[in-house]
Every structure is written in C-alpha cells, then in structure tokens.
Short mmCIF file of C-alpha atoms in Angstrom, two decimals:
data_model
loop_
_atom_site.label_atom_id
_atom_site.label_comp_id
_atom_site.label_asym_id
_atom_site.label_seq_id
_atom_site.Cartn_x
_atom_site.Cartn_y
_atom_site.Cartn_z
CA MET A 1 -141.94 86.47 188.28
CA THR A 2 -142.50 84.27 185.25
CA PRO A 3 -143.78 80.70 185.61
CA GLU A 4 -140.41 79.42 184.32
CA VAL A 5 -138.52 81.26 187.06
CA GLN A 6 -141.00 80.05 189.69
CA LYS A 7 -140.49 76.46 188.50
CA LYS A 8 -136.71 76.83 188.82
CA ILE A 9 -137.06 78.21 192.34
CA ASP A 10 -139.50 75.46 193.36
CA ALA A 11 -137.15 72.81 191.94
CA ILE A 12 -134.25 74.18 193.98
CA LEU A 13 -136.31 74.18 197.19
CA ASP A 14 -137.33 70.58 196.46
CA ARG A 15 -133.74 69.54 195.71
CA VAL A 16 -131.96 71.07 198.72
CA LYS A 17 -132.33 68.90 201.81
CA GLU A 18 -131.83 69.69 205.46
CA GLN A 19 -129.09 67.26 206.45
CA SER A 20 -130.35 65.98 209.79
CA SER A 21 -133.80 64.98 208.49
CA LEU A 22 -132.96 64.60 204.78
CA LEU A 23 -136.26 66.32 203.99
CA PRO A 24 -136.46 68.96 201.26
CA VAL A 25 -136.38 72.57 202.37
CA SER A 26 -139.76 73.01 200.64
CA GLN A 27 -141.41 70.53 203.01
CA LEU A 28 -139.85 71.97 206.16
CA GLY A 29 -140.93 75.56 205.64
CA LEU A 30 -137.39 76.84 206.21
CA VAL A 31 -137.64 79.36 203.39
CA ARG A 32 -140.27 82.01 204.00
CA LYS A 33 -139.85 83.93 200.75
CA VAL A 34 -137.66 84.15 197.63
CA SER A 35 -137.50 87.51 195.85
CA TYR A 36 -136.17 87.62 192.31
CA SER A 37 -135.03 90.73 190.46
CA GLU A 38 -133.99 90.29 186.86
CA ALA A 39 -133.10 93.99 186.57
CA ASP A 40 -130.71 93.86 189.56
CA ARG A 41 -129.67 90.25 188.86
CA ARG A 42 -130.35 89.51 192.50
CA ILE A 43 -132.08 86.79 194.49
CA LEU A 44 -133.01 87.49 198.10
CA ILE A 45 -133.92 84.53 200.29
CA GLU A 46 -135.84 85.04 203.53
CA MET A 47 -135.36 82.14 205.91
CA ALA A 48 -137.74 81.22 208.69
CA GLY A 49 -136.14 81.73 212.08
CA PRO A 50 -134.78 78.81 214.08
CA GLY A 51 -137.45 79.41 216.66
CA ASP A 52 -136.96 81.36 219.80
CA ASN A 53 -135.39 78.48 221.66
CA ARG A 54 -132.46 80.54 222.87
CA ALA A 55 -133.11 79.47 226.45
CA CYS A 56 -131.11 76.37 225.56
CA ILE A 57 -127.67 77.31 224.25
CA CYS A 58 -127.12 73.88 222.66
CA ALA A 59 -130.40 73.98 220.75
CA GLY A 60 -129.54 77.46 219.50
CA LEU A 61 -126.09 76.38 218.32
CA VAL A 62 -127.41 73.29 216.57
CA GLY A 63 -130.19 75.34 214.93
CA ASP A 64 -127.65 77.88 213.69
CA MET A 65 -125.39 75.13 212.31
CA LEU A 66 -128.27 73.45 210.46
CA ARG A 67 -129.44 76.75 209.05
CA GLY A 68 -125.88 77.58 207.96
CA GLY A 69 -125.67 74.30 206.04
CA VAL A 70 -129.02 74.90 204.34
CA GLU A 71 -128.01 78.45 203.43
CA ARG A 72 -124.73 77.19 201.94
CA GLU A 73 -126.52 74.61 199.81
CA LEU A 74 -129.20 77.08 198.71
CA ARG A 75 -126.55 79.61 197.70
CA GLU A 76 -124.77 76.93 195.65
CA GLU A 77 -127.92 75.65 193.91
CA PHE A 78 -129.29 79.14 193.17
CA GLY A 79 -125.84 80.05 191.82
CA LYS A 80 -125.99 77.12 189.40
CA GLU A 81 -129.51 77.86 188.16
CA PHE A 82 -129.15 81.64 188.10
CA ALA A 83 -125.55 82.18 187.00
CA GLY A 84 -124.44 85.79 187.30
CA TYR A 85 -127.04 86.63 189.96
CA SER A 86 -126.09 87.60 193.49
CA VAL A 87 -127.71 85.34 196.08
CA GLU A 88 -128.33 87.03 199.42
CA PHE A 89 -130.08 86.12 202.64
CA ALA A 90 -132.27 88.62 204.50
CA ASP A 91 -131.34 89.25 208.10
#
C-alpha cells in the first residue's frame, strides 16, 4: 500500500464518527484492519467485534445497531475516496 493510499484510509477513519460517543472510529479501535487491492479494485474492512456481551440481549442489539451505522458511514466515505472500488466487510 502506498503512503498516499494509507493517508486516505487514515483520513477516513479519523472522519467517520461513532454516533453515540461522537469519537472517530480511529480512536475507538472499531476497525481492526483495512485491506486494499488496486488490482481487484476492492477494499476489505475488518471490524472489531462488539464484544461477547450476548448475555444481555439489549446490549447486543444496541452494539449491532451502532456497528451497522459505522459500517454504513465507512462504506459511504470509502466509496467517495475510492470511486469504482467495491467496499466489503469481513465476517
């Protein structure tokens, strides 16, 4: 990955905020890894799990909703910066 691409990725992670805390994704450690393939025109984002707090159904639902919002915003921002690339999230 070139330094220019890394700067773009870092800027996106600084720009996208988790809505309940309004902190950037980069500070919260929500993104574990971003893989970039120029040849495949693909970006794969690995998110950190919501924690294994499934003992509480409400906490699990809220965690999933927050993650869904972050994923939506990341997809949108990566789509703007890397037009023509597919943006996918690892399971």
